[in-house]
Short mmCIF file of C-alpha atoms in Angstrom, two decimals:
data_model
loop_
_atom_site.label_atom_id
_atom_site.label_comp_id
_atom_site.label_asym_id
_atom_site.label_seq_id
_atom_site.Cartn_x
_atom_site.Cartn_y
_atom_site.Cartn_z
CA MET A 9 4.62 -4.03 -16.11
CA ILE A 10 6.82 -7.09 -15.76
CA THR A 11 7.32 -8.38 -12.22
CA PHE A 12 10.53 -10.11 -11.15
CA ARG A 13 10.63 -11.71 -7.69
CA ARG A 14 14.33 -12.59 -7.56
CA VAL A 15 17.42 -11.23 -9.27
CA THR A 16 17.71 -14.54 -11.13
CA ASP A 17 14.30 -13.89 -12.73
CA VAL A 18 15.68 -10.98 -14.79
CA PRO A 19 16.53 -12.37 -18.25
CA GLU A 20 19.91 -11.59 -19.79
CA GLY A 21 18.29 -9.83 -22.72
CA PHE A 22 16.17 -7.48 -20.62
CA GLY A 23 18.36 -4.50 -21.51
CA GLU A 24 19.93 -1.59 -19.66
CA THR A 25 17.92 0.16 -17.00
CA ALA A 26 17.14 3.26 -14.98
CA VAL A 27 16.43 2.15 -11.41
CA THR A 28 15.01 3.49 -8.18
CA ILE A 29 15.10 1.57 -4.89
CA GLY A 30 12.94 1.71 -1.78
CA LYS A 31 10.19 0.20 0.36
CA PHE A 32 7.49 2.06 -1.61
CA ASP A 33 4.93 1.32 1.10
CA GLY A 34 1.62 2.74 -0.10
CA VAL A 35 3.15 4.05 -3.37
CA HIS A 36 2.32 7.55 -2.13
CA ALA A 37 2.73 10.96 -3.76
CA GLY A 38 6.44 11.13 -2.85
CA HIS A 39 7.06 7.75 -4.44
CA ARG A 40 5.07 8.74 -7.51
CA ALA A 41 7.19 11.87 -8.00
CA VAL A 42 10.33 9.73 -7.98
CA ILE A 43 8.78 7.25 -10.40
CA ALA A 44 7.62 10.02 -12.75
CA ARG A 45 11.19 11.34 -12.89
CA LEU A 46 12.48 7.77 -13.36
CA ARG A 47 10.19 7.18 -16.34
CA GLN A 48 11.18 10.47 -17.95
CA ALA A 49 14.89 9.83 -17.48
CA ALA A 50 14.54 6.27 -18.78
CA GLU A 51 12.71 7.50 -21.86
CA ASP A 52 15.32 10.20 -22.51
CA ARG A 53 18.13 7.64 -22.36
CA GLY A 54 16.40 4.71 -24.03
CA LEU A 55 16.46 2.61 -20.84
CA ASN A 56 13.95 0.33 -19.13
CA SER A 57 12.43 1.89 -15.99
CA VAL A 58 12.62 -0.44 -12.97
CA VAL A 59 11.51 -0.08 -9.35
CA VAL A 60 13.42 -2.28 -6.89
CA THR A 61 11.46 -2.91 -3.71
CA PHE A 62 11.12 -5.54 -0.97
CA ASP A 63 8.59 -8.18 0.04
CA ARG A 64 8.52 -6.93 3.64
CA HIS A 65 9.66 -3.97 5.70
CA PRO A 66 13.34 -4.58 6.58
CA LEU A 67 12.49 -4.20 10.29
CA ALA A 68 10.17 -7.22 10.00
CA LEU A 69 13.37 -9.26 9.78
CA LEU A 70 15.87 -7.12 11.68
CA ALA A 71 13.77 -5.79 14.60
CA PRO A 72 10.19 -7.11 14.47
CA GLU A 73 9.22 -5.33 17.70
CA LYS A 74 9.96 -1.99 16.01
CA CYS A 75 8.38 -2.79 12.63
CA PRO A 76 5.43 -0.54 11.68
CA GLN A 77 2.31 -1.91 10.07
CA VAL A 78 2.60 -1.70 6.32
CA LEU A 79 0.08 0.36 4.35
CA VAL A 80 -0.34 -2.21 1.58
CA GLY A 81 0.37 -5.88 0.93
CA ASN A 82 2.73 -7.01 -1.80
CA GLU A 83 0.07 -7.59 -4.46
CA GLN A 84 -1.52 -4.22 -3.69
CA LYS A 85 1.89 -2.59 -4.02
CA LEU A 86 2.59 -4.28 -7.34
CA ASP A 87 -0.80 -3.20 -8.70
CA LEU A 88 -0.15 0.40 -7.63
CA LEU A 89 3.31 0.33 -9.19
CA ALA A 90 1.84 -1.02 -12.43
CA GLU A 91 -0.49 1.99 -12.54
CA THR A 92 2.53 4.32 -12.70
CA GLY A 93 3.56 2.97 -16.10
CA ILE A 94 7.00 1.62 -15.22
CA ASP A 95 8.46 -1.18 -17.33
CA ALA A 96 9.27 -3.56 -14.46
CA ALA A 97 9.35 -4.08 -10.72
CA LEU A 98 11.83 -6.28 -8.87
CA LEU A 99 10.27 -7.47 -5.60
CA LEU A 100 13.23 -8.78 -3.62
CA PRO A 101 12.74 -11.17 -0.69
CA PHE A 102 14.25 -9.29 2.26
CA ASP A 103 16.00 -12.21 3.92
CA ARG A 104 19.26 -12.66 5.87
CA GLU A 105 21.24 -13.11 2.69
CA LEU A 106 20.07 -9.80 1.26
CA ALA A 107 20.40 -7.99 4.60
CA GLN A 108 24.05 -9.04 4.91
CA LEU A 109 25.15 -7.84 1.46
CA SER A 110 27.75 -5.10 1.64
CA PRO A 111 26.93 -1.91 -0.29
CA GLU A 112 29.32 -2.94 -3.06
CA ASN A 113 27.88 -6.44 -3.27
CA PHE A 114 24.35 -5.03 -3.39
CA VAL A 115 25.37 -2.90 -6.36
CA THR A 116 27.12 -5.71 -8.22
CA THR A 117 24.42 -8.29 -7.46
CA VAL A 118 21.27 -6.25 -8.02
CA LEU A 119 22.00 -3.01 -9.85
CA THR A 120 24.74 -3.84 -12.31
CA GLY A 121 24.60 -7.64 -12.14
CA ALA A 122 20.90 -8.33 -12.67
CA LEU A 123 19.61 -5.01 -14.01
CA ARG A 124 22.57 -3.54 -15.95
CA ALA A 125 21.74 -0.16 -14.40
CA LYS A 126 22.96 2.98 -16.13
CA LEU A 127 21.07 5.44 -13.94
CA VAL A 128 20.01 5.14 -10.28
CA LEU A 129 17.54 7.63 -8.75
CA VAL A 130 17.28 7.86 -4.96
CA GLY A 131 16.30 10.28 -2.20
CA ASN A 132 18.88 12.37 -0.35
CA ASP A 133 18.66 10.15 2.75
CA PHE A 134 19.03 6.85 0.86
CA ARG A 135 20.90 4.06 2.69
CA PHE A 136 21.75 0.61 1.42
CA GLY A 137 23.81 -2.47 2.19
CA HIS A 138 24.48 -4.26 5.48
CA ARG A 139 23.35 -2.15 8.45
CA GLY A 140 22.70 0.76 6.08
CA ALA A 141 26.43 1.29 5.61
CA GLY A 142 26.03 2.84 2.15
CA ASP A 143 24.83 6.38 1.49
CA VAL A 144 24.43 8.57 -1.59
CA ALA A 145 28.11 9.56 -1.61
CA LEU A 146 29.18 5.91 -1.66
CA LEU A 147 26.56 5.12 -4.32
CA ARG A 148 28.06 7.85 -6.53
CA GLU A 149 31.54 6.43 -5.95
CA LEU A 150 30.36 2.94 -6.90
CA GLY A 151 28.55 4.39 -9.90
CA GLY A 152 31.83 5.81 -11.13
CA ARG A 153 33.48 2.41 -10.77
CA PHE A 154 30.69 0.32 -12.25
CA GLY A 155 29.33 2.60 -14.95
CA PHE A 156 26.09 4.19 -13.76
CA ASP A 157 25.02 7.73 -12.92
CA VAL A 158 23.28 8.70 -9.68
CA GLU A 159 20.56 11.33 -9.43
CA THR A 160 18.91 12.46 -6.18
CA ILE A 161 15.26 13.48 -6.02
CA PRO A 162 14.03 16.09 -3.50
CA ASP A 163 11.29 15.15 -1.06
CA VAL A 164 7.68 15.98 -1.85
CA ALA A 165 6.10 18.24 0.78
CA PRO A 166 2.56 19.70 0.88
CA VAL A 167 1.87 23.35 1.63
CA ASP A 168 2.63 22.99 5.35
CA GLY A 169 6.15 21.79 4.53
CA ARG A 170 6.03 18.33 6.09
CA ARG A 171 7.56 15.59 3.93
CA VAL A 172 5.08 13.08 2.54
CA SER A 173 5.86 9.75 4.21
CA SER A 174 4.34 6.40 5.05
CA THR A 175 4.67 7.34 8.75
CA TRP A 176 2.47 10.41 8.28
CA ILE A 177 -0.11 8.38 6.37
CA ARG A 178 -0.22 5.79 9.18
CA GLU A 179 -0.90 8.60 11.66
CA LEU A 180 -3.81 9.86 9.57
CA LEU A 181 -5.34 6.39 9.20
CA ALA A 182 -5.04 5.82 12.95
CA GLN A 183 -7.24 8.93 13.36
CA GLY A 184 -9.71 7.82 10.70
CA ARG A 185 -8.70 10.72 8.44
CA VAL A 186 -8.91 8.66 5.26
CA SER A 187 -9.59 11.58 2.92
CA ASP A 188 -6.45 13.36 4.18
CA ALA A 189 -4.49 10.13 3.76
CA ALA A 190 -5.79 9.88 0.20
CA GLN A 191 -4.38 13.32 -0.56
CA LEU A 192 -0.91 12.11 0.40
CA LEU A 193 -1.29 8.71 -1.22
CA GLY A 194 -2.73 9.90 -4.52
CA HIS A 195 -5.35 7.13 -4.19
CA ASP A 196 -7.91 5.98 -1.65
CA PRO A 197 -6.50 3.88 1.22
CA ALA A 198 -7.70 0.30 0.85
CA VAL A 199 -7.83 -3.13 2.43
CA ARG A 200 -7.85 -6.25 0.23
CA GLY A 201 -8.84 -9.73 1.28
CA LEU A 202 -11.09 -12.76 1.05
CA VAL A 203 -14.80 -12.38 1.84
CA VAL A 204 -15.61 -14.82 4.65
CA HIS A 205 -18.74 -15.86 6.53
CA GLY A 206 -19.52 -13.75 9.60
CA ALA A 207 -22.25 -13.77 12.23
CA LYS A 208 -24.74 -12.56 9.56
CA ARG A 209 -26.12 -9.90 11.94
CA GLY A 210 -26.12 -7.35 9.12
CA ARG A 211 -28.35 -9.58 7.01
CA GLU A 212 -30.75 -10.02 9.94
CA LEU A 213 -30.94 -6.22 10.31
CA GLY A 214 -31.57 -5.68 6.58
CA TYR A 215 -27.98 -4.66 5.72
CA PRO A 216 -26.03 -7.73 4.54
CA THR A 217 -22.30 -7.08 4.57
CA ALA A 218 -19.23 -8.56 2.94
CA ASN A 219 -16.88 -9.45 5.81
CA LEU A 220 -13.17 -9.40 5.04
CA SER A 221 -10.86 -12.04 6.43
CA PRO A 222 -8.82 -10.89 9.47
CA ASP A 223 -5.59 -11.55 7.56
CA SER A 224 -6.46 -9.11 4.75
CA ASP A 225 -3.76 -6.88 3.27
CA GLY A 226 -3.63 -3.15 3.92
CA LEU A 227 -3.69 -0.95 7.01
CA ILE A 228 -7.18 -0.76 8.54
CA PRO A 229 -8.16 2.78 9.61
CA ALA A 230 -9.64 3.78 12.97
CA ASP A 231 -12.90 2.24 14.12
CA GLY A 232 -15.98 3.84 12.64
CA VAL A 233 -18.32 3.97 9.66
CA TYR A 234 -17.00 5.08 6.28
CA ALA A 235 -18.23 5.91 2.81
CA GLY A 236 -16.26 4.05 0.20
CA TRP A 237 -16.13 1.53 -2.58
CA LEU A 238 -15.98 -2.23 -2.82
CA ARG A 239 -14.01 -3.34 -5.85
CA VAL A 240 -14.51 -6.86 -7.18
CA GLY A 241 -12.99 -7.70 -10.54
CA SER A 242 -13.57 -4.73 -12.82
CA GLU A 243 -16.56 -3.42 -10.82
CA ARG A 244 -16.42 -0.67 -8.21
CA LEU A 245 -19.54 -0.60 -6.05
CA PRO A 246 -20.63 2.21 -3.65
CA SER A 247 -20.56 0.91 -0.06
CA ALA A 248 -21.09 1.78 3.57
CA ILE A 249 -18.14 0.33 5.47
CA SER A 250 -17.95 -0.58 9.14
CA VAL A 251 -14.63 -0.95 10.95
CA GLY A 252 -14.59 -2.20 14.54
CA ASN A 253 -15.50 -5.06 16.85
CA ASN A 254 -19.33 -4.75 16.97
CA PRO A 255 -19.65 -3.22 20.47
CA THR A 256 -23.47 -3.41 20.39
CA PHE A 257 -23.20 -7.21 20.28
CA ASP A 258 -20.58 -7.59 23.04
CA GLY A 259 -17.72 -7.21 20.61
CA VAL A 260 -15.42 -9.65 18.87
CA PRO A 261 -11.72 -10.31 19.61
CA GLN A 262 -10.35 -8.58 16.52
CA LYS A 263 -11.15 -5.59 14.37
CA GLN A 264 -13.47 -6.37 11.45
CA VAL A 265 -13.99 -4.70 8.09
CA GLU A 266 -17.52 -5.11 6.73
CA ALA A 267 -18.93 -3.51 3.58
CA PHE A 268 -22.62 -3.08 2.74
CA VAL A 269 -23.02 -2.59 -1.02
CA LEU A 270 -25.71 0.00 -1.78
CA ASP A 271 -28.72 -0.99 -3.88
CA ARG A 272 -27.31 -4.30 -5.00
CA GLU A 273 -27.55 -7.90 -3.81
CA ILE A 274 -24.36 -9.74 -4.67
CA ASP A 275 -22.81 -12.99 -3.43
CA LEU A 276 -19.16 -12.27 -2.68
CA TYR A 277 -18.26 -15.23 -0.45
CA ASP A 278 -14.81 -16.70 -1.15
CA GLN A 279 -13.92 -13.88 -3.55
CA ILE A 280 -11.02 -11.46 -3.21
CA VAL A 281 -12.29 -7.90 -2.93
CA GLU A 282 -10.77 -4.53 -2.16
CA VAL A 283 -12.51 -2.08 0.18
CA GLN A 284 -11.53 1.54 -0.53
CA PHE A 285 -12.13 4.22 2.13
CA VAL A 286 -13.29 7.67 0.97
CA GLU A 287 -14.66 9.52 4.02
CA ARG A 288 -15.34 8.77 7.68
CA ILE A 289 -19.00 9.22 8.58
CA ARG A 290 -18.81 8.71 12.35
CA GLY A 291 -17.02 6.84 15.10
CA MET A 292 -18.03 3.43 16.44
CA VAL A 293 -20.83 3.51 19.04
CA ALA A 294 -22.38 0.86 21.32
CA PHE A 295 -26.16 1.23 20.96
CA THR A 296 -28.66 0.42 23.73
CA GLY A 297 -30.69 -1.85 21.48
CA ILE A 298 -31.44 -3.07 17.97
CA GLU A 299 -33.94 -0.36 16.98
CA PRO A 300 -31.61 2.63 17.55
CA LEU A 301 -28.91 0.74 15.63
CA ILE A 302 -31.22 0.16 12.64
CA VAL A 303 -32.21 3.84 12.60
CA GLN A 304 -28.54 4.87 12.66
CA MET A 305 -27.62 2.40 9.91
CA ALA A 306 -30.32 3.85 7.66
CA ASP A 307 -28.94 7.33 8.28
CA ASP A 308 -25.39 6.12 7.62
CA VAL A 309 -26.39 4.60 4.28
CA GLU A 310 -28.12 7.81 3.20
CA ARG A 311 -25.05 9.88 4.08
CA VAL A 312 -22.84 7.46 2.15
CA ARG A 313 -25.14 7.71 -0.85
CA GLN A 314 -24.93 11.51 -0.81
CA LEU A 315 -21.15 11.55 -0.38
CA LEU A 316 -20.50 9.16 -3.26
CA SER A 317 -23.11 10.53 -5.67
#
């Protein structure tokens, strides 16, 4: 997959395209259904398949107090998009200039200007342009004027009929229901960041952990202990993961993600890793002393081993 980060990055000889547009936060099952249709349509027409997305949630600029936490950071999102097999992604900086483009100017600048779009796929509730002034009807009208077709894609809904959405996935992660979130995402929820030095309490207790930097990318699930994986480079290592503020040791100001890699001693300091959550083992508990904590940690590790085996 080729990544463009501004419209001016798209070379003139890139060719005509089939395009879909959206936040694509989490690249969940609904997004993947749209992208699968995009790839098929692009192949049928001999076009390049392109996802247009943004470097931040629009509300981060327009109404920060209302902006939800994003499920993935930009690099995570680009990696997930690459897995879908599209030809290119255009990651637009959502700034004042972009936010103020009229619907027509958005089309002529991004869709027909940079990408030479011949087909645009969107959801039924798609809005675009300044203050969301454009809708699907206007997009079809502009398509007739500027030479591209518009196709709408129905929402993806599980058996209970609720539409798959980033909002729903956030709700599940807030409850620690990572396996349910994975069903909607089509992949395990994950946090990616730099391994930093911590208080080294895990090492003192016999369970050395990789501590992720507080500014890591990805939405951290509810406090607790999880079975999951730590991915570093091409390796994926089974891990017991702790999320919380260490209540047994009087707590810390911010939530921490720590991963204990099973049956392996590995120096991960100053490396970028991704911690992937598979199943929640238990909630976070403040123990009365060190010995009960060590006993519980041993039990946690055994449960993680069984779950991941």
